[in-house]
PDB file of C-alpha atoms in Angstrom:
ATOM      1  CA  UNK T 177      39.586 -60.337   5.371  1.00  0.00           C
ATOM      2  CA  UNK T 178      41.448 -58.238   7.376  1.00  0.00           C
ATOM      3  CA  UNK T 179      40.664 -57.543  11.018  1.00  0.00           C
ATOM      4  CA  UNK T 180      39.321 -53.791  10.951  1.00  0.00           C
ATOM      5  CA  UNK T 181      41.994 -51.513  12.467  1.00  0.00           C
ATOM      6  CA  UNK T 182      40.013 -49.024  15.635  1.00  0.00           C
ATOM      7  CA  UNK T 183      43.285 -47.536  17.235  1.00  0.00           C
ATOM      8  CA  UNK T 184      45.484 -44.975  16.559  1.00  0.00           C
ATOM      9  CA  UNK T 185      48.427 -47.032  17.961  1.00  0.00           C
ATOM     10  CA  UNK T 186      47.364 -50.089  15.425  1.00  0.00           C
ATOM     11  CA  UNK T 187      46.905 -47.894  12.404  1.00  0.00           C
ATOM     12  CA  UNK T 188      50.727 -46.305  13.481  1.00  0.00           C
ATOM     13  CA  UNK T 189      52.265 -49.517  13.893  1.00  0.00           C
ATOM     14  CA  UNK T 190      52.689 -50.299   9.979  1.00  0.00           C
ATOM     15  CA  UNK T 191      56.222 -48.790   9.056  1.00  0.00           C
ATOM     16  CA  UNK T 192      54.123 -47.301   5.548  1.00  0.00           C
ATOM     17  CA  UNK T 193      51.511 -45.608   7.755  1.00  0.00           C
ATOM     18  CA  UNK T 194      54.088 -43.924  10.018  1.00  0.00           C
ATOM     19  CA  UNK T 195      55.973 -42.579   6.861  1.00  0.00           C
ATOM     20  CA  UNK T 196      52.799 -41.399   5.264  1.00  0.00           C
ATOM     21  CA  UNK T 197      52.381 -39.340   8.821  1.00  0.00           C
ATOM     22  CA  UNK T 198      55.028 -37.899   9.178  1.00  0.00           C
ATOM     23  CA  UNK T 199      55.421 -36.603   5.067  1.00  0.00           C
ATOM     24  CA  UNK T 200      51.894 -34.941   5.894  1.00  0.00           C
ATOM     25  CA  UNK T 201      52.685 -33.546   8.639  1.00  0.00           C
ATOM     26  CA  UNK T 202      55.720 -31.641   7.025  1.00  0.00           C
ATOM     27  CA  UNK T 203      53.908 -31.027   3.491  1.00  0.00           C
ATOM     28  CA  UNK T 204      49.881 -30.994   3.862  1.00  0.00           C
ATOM     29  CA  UNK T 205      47.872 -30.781   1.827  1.00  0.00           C
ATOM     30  CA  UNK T 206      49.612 -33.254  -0.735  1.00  0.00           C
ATOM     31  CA  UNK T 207      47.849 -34.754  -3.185  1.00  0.00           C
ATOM     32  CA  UNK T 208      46.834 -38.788  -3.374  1.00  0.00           C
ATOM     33  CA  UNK T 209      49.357 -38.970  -6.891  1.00  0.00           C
ATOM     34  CA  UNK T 210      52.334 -36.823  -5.236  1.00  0.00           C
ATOM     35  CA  UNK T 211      52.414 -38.822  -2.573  1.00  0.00           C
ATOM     36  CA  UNK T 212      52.413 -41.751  -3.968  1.00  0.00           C
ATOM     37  CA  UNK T 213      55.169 -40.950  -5.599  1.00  0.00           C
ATOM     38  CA  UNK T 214      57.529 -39.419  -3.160  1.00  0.00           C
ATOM     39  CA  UNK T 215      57.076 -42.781  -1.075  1.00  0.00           C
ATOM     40  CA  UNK T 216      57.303 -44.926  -3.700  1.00  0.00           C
ATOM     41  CA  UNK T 217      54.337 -46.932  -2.776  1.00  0.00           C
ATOM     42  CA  UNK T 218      51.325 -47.235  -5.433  1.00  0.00           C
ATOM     43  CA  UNK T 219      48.045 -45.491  -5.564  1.00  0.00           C
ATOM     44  CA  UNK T 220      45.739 -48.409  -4.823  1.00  0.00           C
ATOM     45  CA  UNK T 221      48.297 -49.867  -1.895  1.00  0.00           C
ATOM     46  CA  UNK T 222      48.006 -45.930  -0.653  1.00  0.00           C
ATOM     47  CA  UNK T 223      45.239 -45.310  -1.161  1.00  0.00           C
ATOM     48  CA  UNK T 224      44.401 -48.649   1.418  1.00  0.00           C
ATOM     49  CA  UNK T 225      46.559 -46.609   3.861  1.00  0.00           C
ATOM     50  CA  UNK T 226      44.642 -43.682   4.085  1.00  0.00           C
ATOM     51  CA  UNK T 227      41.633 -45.267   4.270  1.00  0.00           C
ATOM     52  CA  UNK T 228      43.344 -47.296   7.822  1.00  0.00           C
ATOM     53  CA  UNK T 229      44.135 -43.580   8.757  1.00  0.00           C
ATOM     54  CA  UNK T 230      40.948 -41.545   8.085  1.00  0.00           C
ATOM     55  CA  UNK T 231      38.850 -44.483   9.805  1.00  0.00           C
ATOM     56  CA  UNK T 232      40.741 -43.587  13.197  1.00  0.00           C
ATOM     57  CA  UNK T 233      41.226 -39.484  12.229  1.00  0.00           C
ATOM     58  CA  UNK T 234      44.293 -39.224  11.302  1.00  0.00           C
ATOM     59  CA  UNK T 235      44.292 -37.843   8.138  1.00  0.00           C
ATOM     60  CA  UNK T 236      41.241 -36.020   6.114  1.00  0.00           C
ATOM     61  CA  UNK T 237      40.820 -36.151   2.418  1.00  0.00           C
ATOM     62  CA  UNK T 238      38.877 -33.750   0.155  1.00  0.00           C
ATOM     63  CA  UNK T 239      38.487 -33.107  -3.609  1.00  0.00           C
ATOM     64  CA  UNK T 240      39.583 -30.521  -5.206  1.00  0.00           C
ATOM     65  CA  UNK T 241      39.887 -29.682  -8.982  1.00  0.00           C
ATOM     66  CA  UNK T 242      39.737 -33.435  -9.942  1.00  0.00           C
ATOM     67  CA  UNK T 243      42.797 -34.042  -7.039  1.00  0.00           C
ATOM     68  CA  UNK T 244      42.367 -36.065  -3.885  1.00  0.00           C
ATOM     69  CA  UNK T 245      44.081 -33.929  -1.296  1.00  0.00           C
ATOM     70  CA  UNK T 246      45.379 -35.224   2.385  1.00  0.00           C
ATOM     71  CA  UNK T 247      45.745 -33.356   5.351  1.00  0.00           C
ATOM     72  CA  UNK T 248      46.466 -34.746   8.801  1.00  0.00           C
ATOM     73  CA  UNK T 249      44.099 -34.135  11.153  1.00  0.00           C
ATOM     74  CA  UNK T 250      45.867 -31.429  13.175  1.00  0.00           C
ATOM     75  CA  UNK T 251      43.497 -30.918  16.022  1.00  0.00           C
ATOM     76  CA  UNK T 252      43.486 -34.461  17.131  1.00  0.00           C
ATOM     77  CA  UNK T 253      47.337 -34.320  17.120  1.00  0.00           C
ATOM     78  CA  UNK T 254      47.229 -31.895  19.301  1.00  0.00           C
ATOM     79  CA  UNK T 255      44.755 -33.321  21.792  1.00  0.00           C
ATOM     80  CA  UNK T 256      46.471 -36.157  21.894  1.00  0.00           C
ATOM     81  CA  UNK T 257      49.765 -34.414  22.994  1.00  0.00           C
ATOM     82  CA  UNK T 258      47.811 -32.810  25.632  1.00  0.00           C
ATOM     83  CA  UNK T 259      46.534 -35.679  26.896  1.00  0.00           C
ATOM     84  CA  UNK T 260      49.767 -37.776  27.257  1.00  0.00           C
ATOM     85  CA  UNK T 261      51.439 -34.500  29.188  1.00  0.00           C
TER      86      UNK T 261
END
């Protein structure tokens, strides 16, 4: 079993995770299928991503119309780069 990720810097130290991060952040609001597509990576191996980077609030997900959509989590993004100045 794998150990449970708590961190933002551990969930943004997989190569995948950091792609998936920076797509959203350029197109939100994409859905689960989309993006799964534009990265090349498969919905279930995803789909395990997002999970890593909702459990530290990176990313939100919501329903809508039968579609998982993804948004990053903008406001933590932004208190982070406050924090760090």
């Amino acid at each position: 079993m794998p150990k449970k990720i708590l961190y933002i810097s551990e969930a943004l130290m997989n190569p995948k995770r950091r792609l998936i991060v920076r797509y959203l952040m350029e197109r939100p609001g994409t859905s689960l299928r989309s993006l799964a597509k534009e990265l090349n990576i498969g919905v279930g191996a995803l789909y395990n991503h997002l999970m890593i980077l909702s459990r530290v609030g990176l990313i939100n997900m919501s329903k809508e119309r039968g579609r998982v959509l993804i948004h990053i989590n903008e406001e933590l993004l932004i208190n982070k780069r406050v924090s760090e100045v």
